[in-house]
Amino acid sequence: MLVAAVFLPLLGAFVAGFFGRLIGDRASHIVTCLGVGLASLAAIFTFYDVAIAGHSQVVNLTTFLSSGTFEAQWALRFDTLSAVMVMTVTTVSTLIHIYAVGYMSHDDSQPRFMAYLSLFTFAMLMLVTADNLVQMFFGWEGVGLVSYLLIGFWFKKPSANAAAIKAFIVNRIGDFGFLLGIFAIYFLFDAVSFDVIFGAAEGKADAEVTFFGIHAHALTITCILLFVGAMGKSAQLFLHTWLPDAMEGPTPVSALIHAATMVTAGVFLVARMSPLFEYAPTALTVVTVIGALTAFFAATIGCVQNDIKRIIAYSTCSQLGYMFFACGVSAYQAGIFHLMTHAWFKALLFLSAGSVIHAMSAEQDIRKMGGIWRLIPVTFTVMMIGNLALTGIPFFAGYFSKDMVLEAAHAAGTGAGNYAFALGITAAFLTSFYSWRLTFLTFFGSPRANHHTMEHVHESPLVMTIPLGLLALGAVFAGFLGYDLFVGEGRAEFWRGAIVVLESQDSIARVHEHHPAILIKYLPLIVSLGGLGLAYLMYIKRPDLPGRLAAAFPGVYQFLLNKWYFDELYDFLFVKNAFRLGRLFWKGGDTGIIDRFGPDGLSAATGVFARRLALVQSGYLYHYAFAMIVGLAAIVSWFVFGRAG
Amino acid sequence: MTALSTFIDNLPILTIVTFLPLVGAAFILMTRGEAQVVARQSRYVALWTTLLTFLLSLVIWFQFENGTANFQFEERLDWLPQYRISYHMGVDGISMLFVILSTFLTPLCILASWDSIQKLVREYMIAFLVLETMMVGMFCAMDMVLFYVFFEGVLIPMFLIIGVWGGGRRVYSAFKFFLYTLTGSVLLLVALLAMYFQVGSTDIPDLMAAKFSRDMQLWLWLGMFASFAVKVPMWPVHTWLPDAHVDAPTAGSVILAGVLLKMGGYGFLRFSVPMLPEASEYFTPLVFGLSLVAVIYTSLVALVQTDMKKLIAYSSVAHMGFVTIGIFALNQQAVEGAIFQMLSHGVVSAALFLCVGVVYDRLHTRDIDRYGGLVNNMPRYAFAFMVFMLASVGLPGTSGFVGEFLVLTGTFQMNSSVALLAATGVVLGAAYMLYLYRRVVYGELTKTDVKAMVDLEPREIAILAPIIVVVMWMGIYPMAFLDVMDASVAHLLRNYHDALATRAAEIAPLGSSLLAWVW
């Protein structure tokens, strides 16, 4: 059952990938949907068995790597944390598979697409069920690969290819940190499997090491290295630039990989490594600060973008920031809870955006939409639900998880916690603003598309709307149903050691013990309504306001519109210089110095020398006779004088 | 059954595998008739000979005993007894898989040259068969003189393959290749002679057991280093490699990248480290420094290449940088990683050159800009190229990951800064390979001559498919390979550390002060 949950998607990917042309589109759809569908049934059962009934277990498959004392197994680890992830991944993935059948129905390489989706699901499952860091890295790079393949799925578009490469390379920079983190852990613990590491973590709480010439607290430096990996995969500030560009991929991809699952792998990593992070308070502070900054930073950009998918992408980036600062204040459970609810409502938002794009004849610019809510009522309804969940309106999924994240940050009582709370509240206001801005511009007001497009606006087929409906159910109920288990009274019974929190740092417990002040409790809701009001004012009541604001503060507007100029900065600093250095080393180093003074120089010198020598062989007898006489004279002189001396 | 296995046990299997290709070459020499007929027969004889050699070499693997560091399948015949030089063959966990690598790649080379070589086919096939004998012999040789004969013998067929069947500035490249390697080899020869005069034997196990004074070790080490560093190639003696690759025929590049580069790494493991432990320790910073430059410098150079083969050639230098780092990090993970990385690079770079060959045969250019959008009309090719590209990038699940990962793991234990710098190669490697793949394979299909290209034919699938299987197998279940080398590597390291420990007891103050100065 456990093995099936992980390997069925791989089987589907294999069949559709290699025999897709042979068996045709329909059969590829069936085999991949069946693969993940059965996997998700197995996953639900597993979730019940592992998380509710309490049967954690590790399934050993075989040895992966063994060299000296280094040992890593191929194994599937099922504890509450991985069971939650497996269930979320497989169920959301199944719905997205089904949706993709409809969404991609006009594409001419559907088997390939379905195979990639299933392959992704498999890699993600390998990541979350890993029992050691090496297997986790396998899944980690695997999802990165499929992400690369899917962003570049429409390989004829240069922009898609560029985005794909960018995603892979920025992720690799994160992976570089992750790898070094693995090496550091092996250095410290002489092992990479979780049980051994976690068991020994407390004993290493005060260990110090010298890495890269820096003498430091061992677990701090290790955890920061791991977090660099998490930053890459989860698009945190400084390594976030790939995520918005990743929207070049087909929309189901954005929903599955770049919203619901893969990008949350970083959060999962931090939660999985909680037994280490708990003993590295400085690393936790770093996580909190970066997370909070990202939550705020991405939200500011989201407010001025015009591409419907990019807005949601920045929203994802921002929500991931929430999850990280939750982990940073030791509220890992809240982070994972938000991860789970977010998977539902963000997948829903992306897929409804896809449905809108589908209806609008592939238009993605929200300035060219408007006035279509009556025409696509189902899409409109589910997108509203997604928005309500995202903006934390009571009793929708996001309300439970996001409020817990913010309350935990406040309850932590640390400087970083308060900082995160302040930025989190600001970001919540911005989140509400950009979400409603998107909704108002897309669905309300007068139509701004040309009449040709408007005539074609149509509701999506059932194969797309049914998954939307199911995701909407999740966006409504996931928070309510999960609250008690994930972060409520039942949490100790539920997690059972899958996440380790030191008692002195348990911010969730503090939330429950000292009920936060009424203002703190209701502040997220107040700012959310404030954002709604502002968006209503600017885009419904006074549609002239945004333009005037932009004109009044051109600097701020351009700064946000250009995404804080990160792309330009990186291009200038790294990309251009890498090529410049490459040319310098090639033309200057290899050709200009090594070859010039090495082989070419030597052979040229030999040639010159040989030609000089050839001059001596003139063929004239008297030249030779002269040389002989001189030589004879020299030898005689040497014998006479040299010996005498 | 027992009779058969006794018979097999008593066969001089190493000699058979080594010299069987020469027998094939002799058959080819005897073919008579019209040029067409001779060419056809030469191709078939070469193919069957190399396939048979490969199958026989698999017997070595199946019969190989994993748990021991001893040399196996030993054969010894007196050659020049008065000088204690003998024909001594044998393999251990370090060399055995290189034998398999050589015999695996050669038939693929013959297949790859099936249509693309049209002039002097008979001579070409003979050159390849001789080359195979030399390569296999080199990895099996357990006598220094024998080793040197094979080691140098490799140069001759390779020189001809580049110089006669190459393209572009083939004569320049062939000479550059020959002179670079020969210069190094002369110094190796001097070192070998010096060792012989001290020990009085050329038997490799004897030399391993011998102790050389510290000063002598330093000089001997440098002599060997001159030769092995050129072969690897290490920066800055790598400039022969891009030229040689660019002008060599496809199969020449395959052997060059697949096997010849490994001779340097193998030399370090067989001679420098076990025979000259103190010098190896002393020069470790030098090796690390040059290797790190290789990893970073050549990766950046690869990024700006416009010629496909040159790009892959530079990437080879970078990947071999990991190997030399691993060998001199001298712990279990790093050395096993280095050997694994050599094997992996052997198949992956070979495959990448074969991939270049596929499109070169169709369009007769290696200029990246002339291609684009191949995925549209050559999906099978795009898939194969993708697999090898990812293996080169070191994606987990492919062979490239295991070697890199183990090398870096081991190196980090010894010196975290070196591991940090080397790991940048992981990012840079992804950059140049993905950039190459994008320009060649992805994009719109616009150029008319590229549109006319057809997908892989059965012969090409037969070449690439086995390599894909090997690459995945090595990536998913590397234990099949690591188990082979485990005992031998452990033995090598134990001897190395024992030697250093006795030395430390004798002259502790000098050694530590020198080390302190170097670091």
PDB file of C-alpha atoms in Angstrom, chain A residues 215-380:
ATOM      1  CA  HIS A 215      34.669  28.959  13.403  1.00  0.00           C
ATOM      2  CA  ALA A 216      31.040  28.746  14.413  1.00  0.00           C
ATOM      3  CA  HIS A 217      28.277  26.927  16.212  1.00  0.00           C
ATOM      4  CA  ALA A 218      27.959  23.682  14.285  1.00  0.00           C
ATOM      5  CA  LEU A 219      24.198  23.312  14.072  1.00  0.00           C
ATOM      6  CA  THR A 220      23.684  26.965  13.210  1.00  0.00           C
ATOM      7  CA  ILE A 221      25.948  26.866  10.196  1.00  0.00           C
ATOM      8  CA  THR A 222      24.512  23.496   9.136  1.00  0.00           C
ATOM      9  CA  CYS A 223      20.922  24.656   9.395  1.00  0.00           C
ATOM     10  CA  ILE A 224      21.657  27.851   7.512  1.00  0.00           C
ATOM     11  CA  LEU A 225      23.178  25.823   4.683  1.00  0.00           C
ATOM     12  CA  LEU A 226      20.075  23.649   4.552  1.00  0.00           C
ATOM     13  CA  PHE A 227      17.929  26.750   4.593  1.00  0.00           C
ATOM     14  CA  VAL A 228      19.759  28.095   1.551  1.00  0.00           C
ATOM     15  CA  GLY A 229      18.504  24.999  -0.233  1.00  0.00           C
ATOM     16  CA  ALA A 230      15.011  25.674   1.032  1.00  0.00           C
ATOM     17  CA  MET A 231      15.223  29.277  -0.156  1.00  0.00           C
ATOM     18  CA  GLY A 232      15.996  28.160  -3.686  1.00  0.00           C
ATOM     19  CA  LYS A 233      13.224  25.648  -3.954  1.00  0.00           C
ATOM     20  CA  SER A 234      10.663  27.779  -2.151  1.00  0.00           C
ATOM     21  CA  ALA A 235      11.549  30.994  -3.936  1.00  0.00           C
ATOM     22  CA  GLN A 236      12.454  33.050  -0.890  1.00  0.00           C
ATOM     23  CA  LEU A 237      13.894  36.511  -1.184  1.00  0.00           C
ATOM     24  CA  PHE A 238      17.172  36.645  -3.170  1.00  0.00           C
ATOM     25  CA  LEU A 239      16.490  33.274  -4.782  1.00  0.00           C
ATOM     26  CA  HIS A 240      12.904  34.046  -5.765  1.00  0.00           C
ATOM     27  CA  THR A 241      13.483  35.380  -9.263  1.00  0.00           C
ATOM     28  CA  TRP A 242      12.701  32.141 -11.040  1.00  0.00           C
ATOM     29  CA  LEU A 243       9.170  31.666  -9.714  1.00  0.00           C
ATOM     30  CA  PRO A 244       7.310  34.447 -11.538  1.00  0.00           C
ATOM     31  CA  ASP A 245       9.031  33.510 -14.796  1.00  0.00           C
ATOM     32  CA  ALA A 246       8.016  29.916 -14.215  1.00  0.00           C
ATOM     33  CA  MET A 247       4.485  30.972 -15.124  1.00  0.00           C
ATOM     34  CA  GLU A 248       5.551  30.408 -18.730  1.00  0.00           C
ATOM     35  CA  GLY A 249       4.541  26.814 -18.162  1.00  0.00           C
ATOM     36  CA  PRO A 250       0.999  25.586 -18.770  1.00  0.00           C
ATOM     37  CA  THR A 251      -1.399  26.579 -15.987  1.00  0.00           C
ATOM     38  CA  PRO A 252      -1.916  23.114 -14.461  1.00  0.00           C
ATOM     39  CA  VAL A 253       1.843  23.098 -13.935  1.00  0.00           C
ATOM     40  CA  SER A 254       1.723  26.416 -12.165  1.00  0.00           C
ATOM     41  CA  ALA A 255      -0.995  25.056  -9.938  1.00  0.00           C
ATOM     42  CA  LEU A 256       0.619  21.752  -9.106  1.00  0.00           C
ATOM     43  CA  ILE A 257       4.318  22.541  -9.022  1.00  0.00           C
ATOM     44  CA  HIS A 258       4.636  26.250  -8.532  1.00  0.00           C
ATOM     45  CA  ALA A 259       1.896  26.670  -5.974  1.00  0.00           C
ATOM     46  CA  ALA A 260       0.653  23.546  -4.263  1.00  0.00           C
ATOM     47  CA  THR A 261       3.561  21.186  -3.939  1.00  0.00           C
ATOM     48  CA  MET A 262       7.119  21.631  -5.165  1.00  0.00           C
ATOM     49  CA  VAL A 263       7.661  25.144  -3.902  1.00  0.00           C
ATOM     50  CA  THR A 264       6.588  24.044  -0.457  1.00  0.00           C
ATOM     51  CA  ALA A 265       9.405  21.492  -0.336  1.00  0.00           C
ATOM     52  CA  GLY A 266      11.613  24.055   1.367  1.00  0.00           C
ATOM     53  CA  VAL A 267       9.106  24.461   4.177  1.00  0.00           C
ATOM     54  CA  PHE A 268       8.888  20.703   4.415  1.00  0.00           C
ATOM     55  CA  LEU A 269      12.679  20.493   4.665  1.00  0.00           C
ATOM     56  CA  VAL A 270      12.806  22.929   7.567  1.00  0.00           C
ATOM     57  CA  ALA A 271       9.961  21.123   9.334  1.00  0.00           C
ATOM     58  CA  ARG A 272      11.577  17.751   8.709  1.00  0.00           C
ATOM     59  CA  MET A 273      14.846  19.000  10.149  1.00  0.00           C
ATOM     60  CA  SER A 274      13.104  20.597  13.138  1.00  0.00           C
ATOM     61  CA  PRO A 275      15.120  18.482  15.616  1.00  0.00           C
ATOM     62  CA  LEU A 276      18.220  20.267  14.318  1.00  0.00           C
ATOM     63  CA  PHE A 277      16.778  23.722  13.833  1.00  0.00           C
ATOM     64  CA  GLU A 278      15.485  23.697  17.399  1.00  0.00           C
ATOM     65  CA  TYR A 279      19.062  23.710  18.669  1.00  0.00           C
ATOM     66  CA  ALA A 280      20.108  26.472  16.283  1.00  0.00           C
ATOM     67  CA  PRO A 281      18.253  29.586  17.428  1.00  0.00           C
ATOM     68  CA  THR A 282      20.297  31.873  15.193  1.00  0.00           C
ATOM     69  CA  ALA A 283      19.345  29.833  12.160  1.00  0.00           C
ATOM     70  CA  LEU A 284      15.715  30.051  13.220  1.00  0.00           C
ATOM     71  CA  THR A 285      16.033  33.822  13.409  1.00  0.00           C
ATOM     72  CA  VAL A 286      17.426  33.853   9.878  1.00  0.00           C
ATOM     73  CA  VAL A 287      14.489  31.737   8.715  1.00  0.00           C
ATOM     74  CA  THR A 288      12.045  34.090  10.396  1.00  0.00           C
ATOM     75  CA  VAL A 289      13.587  37.240   8.987  1.00  0.00           C
ATOM     76  CA  ILE A 290      13.881  35.950   5.431  1.00  0.00           C
ATOM     77  CA  GLY A 291      10.392  34.466   5.555  1.00  0.00           C
ATOM     78  CA  ALA A 292       8.800  37.646   6.834  1.00  0.00           C
ATOM     79  CA  LEU A 293      10.687  39.802   4.365  1.00  0.00           C
ATOM     80  CA  THR A 294       9.584  37.580   1.510  1.00  0.00           C
ATOM     81  CA  ALA A 295       5.977  37.655   2.670  1.00  0.00           C
ATOM     82  CA  PHE A 296       6.044  41.419   2.591  1.00  0.00           C
ATOM     83  CA  PHE A 297       8.222  41.947  -0.451  1.00  0.00           C
ATOM     84  CA  ALA A 298       6.311  39.612  -2.754  1.00  0.00           C
ATOM     85  CA  ALA A 299       2.995  41.072  -1.656  1.00  0.00           C
ATOM     86  CA  THR A 300       4.112  44.589  -2.598  1.00  0.00           C
ATOM     87  CA  ILE A 301       4.973  43.425  -6.089  1.00  0.00           C
ATOM     88  CA  GLY A 302       1.722  41.503  -6.402  1.00  0.00           C
ATOM     89  CA  CYS A 303      -0.181  44.755  -6.015  1.00  0.00           C
ATOM     90  CA  VAL A 304       0.945  46.265  -9.319  1.00  0.00           C
ATOM     91  CA  GLN A 305       1.369  43.308 -11.678  1.00  0.00           C
ATOM     92  CA  ASN A 306      -1.098  42.886 -14.523  1.00  0.00           C
ATOM     93  CA  ASP A 307      -0.581  39.282 -15.607  1.00  0.00           C
ATOM     94  CA  ILE A 308      -3.173  37.168 -13.825  1.00  0.00           C
ATOM     95  CA  LYS A 309      -0.776  34.266 -13.297  1.00  0.00           C
ATOM     96  CA  ARG A 310       2.096  36.431 -12.159  1.00  0.00           C
ATOM     97  CA  ILE A 311      -0.049  38.025  -9.482  1.00  0.00           C
ATOM     98  CA  ILE A 312      -0.886  34.613  -8.117  1.00  0.00           C
ATOM     99  CA  ALA A 313       2.767  33.605  -8.412  1.00  0.00           C
ATOM    100  CA  TYR A 314       3.836  36.522  -6.236  1.00  0.00           C
ATOM    101  CA  SER A 315       1.039  35.635  -3.894  1.00  0.00           C
ATOM    102  CA  THR A 316       2.484  32.127  -3.638  1.00  0.00           C
ATOM    103  CA  CYS A 317       5.917  33.531  -2.945  1.00  0.00           C
ATOM    104  CA  SER A 318       4.445  35.675  -0.210  1.00  0.00           C
ATOM    105  CA  GLN A 319       2.466  32.845   1.380  1.00  0.00           C
ATOM    106  CA  LEU A 320       5.585  30.692   1.416  1.00  0.00           C
ATOM    107  CA  GLY A 321       7.156  33.465   3.438  1.00  0.00           C
ATOM    108  CA  TYR A 322       4.399  33.013   6.011  1.00  0.00           C
ATOM    109  CA  MET A 323       5.127  29.307   6.221  1.00  0.00           C
ATOM    110  CA  PHE A 324       8.804  29.983   6.759  1.00  0.00           C
ATOM    111  CA  PHE A 325       8.429  32.489   9.496  1.00  0.00           C
ATOM    112  CA  ALA A 326       6.015  30.127  11.190  1.00  0.00           C
ATOM    113  CA  CYS A 327       8.816  27.554  11.191  1.00  0.00           C
ATOM    114  CA  GLY A 328      11.226  30.262  12.279  1.00  0.00           C
ATOM    115  CA  VAL A 329       9.268  30.853  15.472  1.00  0.00           C
ATOM    116  CA  SER A 330       9.172  27.088  16.080  1.00  0.00           C
ATOM    117  CA  ALA A 331       5.541  26.812  15.005  1.00  0.00           C
ATOM    118  CA  TYR A 332       6.410  24.176  12.400  1.00  0.00           C
ATOM    119  CA  GLN A 333       2.995  22.596  12.780  1.00  0.00           C
ATOM    120  CA  ALA A 334       1.380  25.894  11.855  1.00  0.00           C
ATOM    121  CA  GLY A 335       3.719  26.169   8.880  1.00  0.00           C
ATOM    122  CA  ILE A 336       2.753  22.716   7.642  1.00  0.00           C
ATOM    123  CA  PHE A 337      -0.902  23.444   8.355  1.00  0.00           C
ATOM    124  CA  HIS A 338      -0.722  26.563   6.226  1.00  0.00           C
ATOM    125  CA  LEU A 339       1.164  24.567   3.608  1.00  0.00           C
ATOM    126  CA  MET A 340      -1.704  22.088   3.465  1.00  0.00           C
ATOM    127  CA  THR A 341      -4.534  24.609   3.298  1.00  0.00           C
ATOM    128  CA  HIS A 342      -2.557  26.756   0.890  1.00  0.00           C
ATOM    129  CA  ALA A 343      -2.121  23.778  -1.424  1.00  0.00           C
ATOM    130  CA  TRP A 344      -5.864  23.579  -1.787  1.00  0.00           C
ATOM    131  CA  PHE A 345      -6.813  27.185  -2.210  1.00  0.00           C
ATOM    132  CA  LYS A 346      -3.785  28.191  -4.253  1.00  0.00           C
ATOM    133  CA  ALA A 347      -4.220  25.281  -6.635  1.00  0.00           C
ATOM    134  CA  LEU A 348      -7.845  26.367  -6.847  1.00  0.00           C
ATOM    135  CA  LEU A 349      -6.872  29.948  -7.628  1.00  0.00           C
ATOM    136  CA  PHE A 350      -4.428  28.924 -10.328  1.00  0.00           C
ATOM    137  CA  LEU A 351      -6.810  26.525 -11.944  1.00  0.00           C
ATOM    138  CA  SER A 352      -9.625  29.067 -11.930  1.00  0.00           C
ATOM    139  CA  ALA A 353      -7.200  31.568 -13.423  1.00  0.00           C
ATOM    140  CA  GLY A 354      -6.564  28.921 -16.045  1.00  0.00           C
ATOM    141  CA  SER A 355     -10.264  28.611 -16.607  1.00  0.00           C
ATOM    142  CA  VAL A 356     -10.472  32.400 -17.039  1.00  0.00           C
ATOM    143  CA  ILE A 357      -7.586  32.344 -19.518  1.00  0.00           C
ATOM    144  CA  HIS A 358      -9.289  29.492 -21.321  1.00  0.00           C
ATOM    145  CA  ALA A 359     -12.488  31.524 -21.515  1.00  0.00           C
ATOM    146  CA  MET A 360     -10.731  34.696 -22.647  1.00  0.00           C
ATOM    147  CA  SER A 361      -8.991  33.114 -25.636  1.00  0.00           C
ATOM    148  CA  ALA A 362      -5.576  32.881 -23.894  1.00  0.00           C
ATOM    149  CA  GLU A 363      -5.571  36.477 -22.637  1.00  0.00           C
ATOM    150  CA  GLN A 364      -3.628  36.845 -19.378  1.00  0.00           C
ATOM    151  CA  ASP A 365      -3.614  40.615 -18.869  1.00  0.00           C
ATOM    152  CA  ILE A 366      -6.267  41.573 -16.343  1.00  0.00           C
ATOM    153  CA  ARG A 367      -6.453  45.082 -17.803  1.00  0.00           C
ATOM    154  CA  LYS A 368      -8.014  43.483 -20.852  1.00  0.00           C
ATOM    155  CA  MET A 369     -10.687  41.561 -18.951  1.00  0.00           C
ATOM    156  CA  GLY A 370     -13.641  42.669 -16.870  1.00  0.00           C
ATOM    157  CA  GLY A 371     -17.361  42.115 -16.784  1.00  0.00           C
ATOM    158  CA  ILE A 372     -17.338  38.391 -17.320  1.00  0.00           C
ATOM    159  CA  TRP A 373     -18.676  37.006 -14.059  1.00  0.00           C
ATOM    160  CA  ARG A 374     -22.107  36.311 -15.434  1.00  0.00           C
ATOM    161  CA  LEU A 375     -20.609  34.490 -18.404  1.00  0.00           C
ATOM    162  CA  ILE A 376     -18.515  32.032 -16.406  1.00  0.00           C
ATOM    163  CA  PRO A 377     -20.414  31.651 -13.131  1.00  0.00           C
ATOM    164  CA  VAL A 378     -18.763  28.441 -11.947  1.00  0.00           C
ATOM    165  CA  THR A 379     -15.277  29.765 -12.439  1.00  0.00           C
ATOM    166  CA  PHE A 380     -16.297  32.998 -10.782  1.00  0.00           C
TER     167      PHE A 380
END
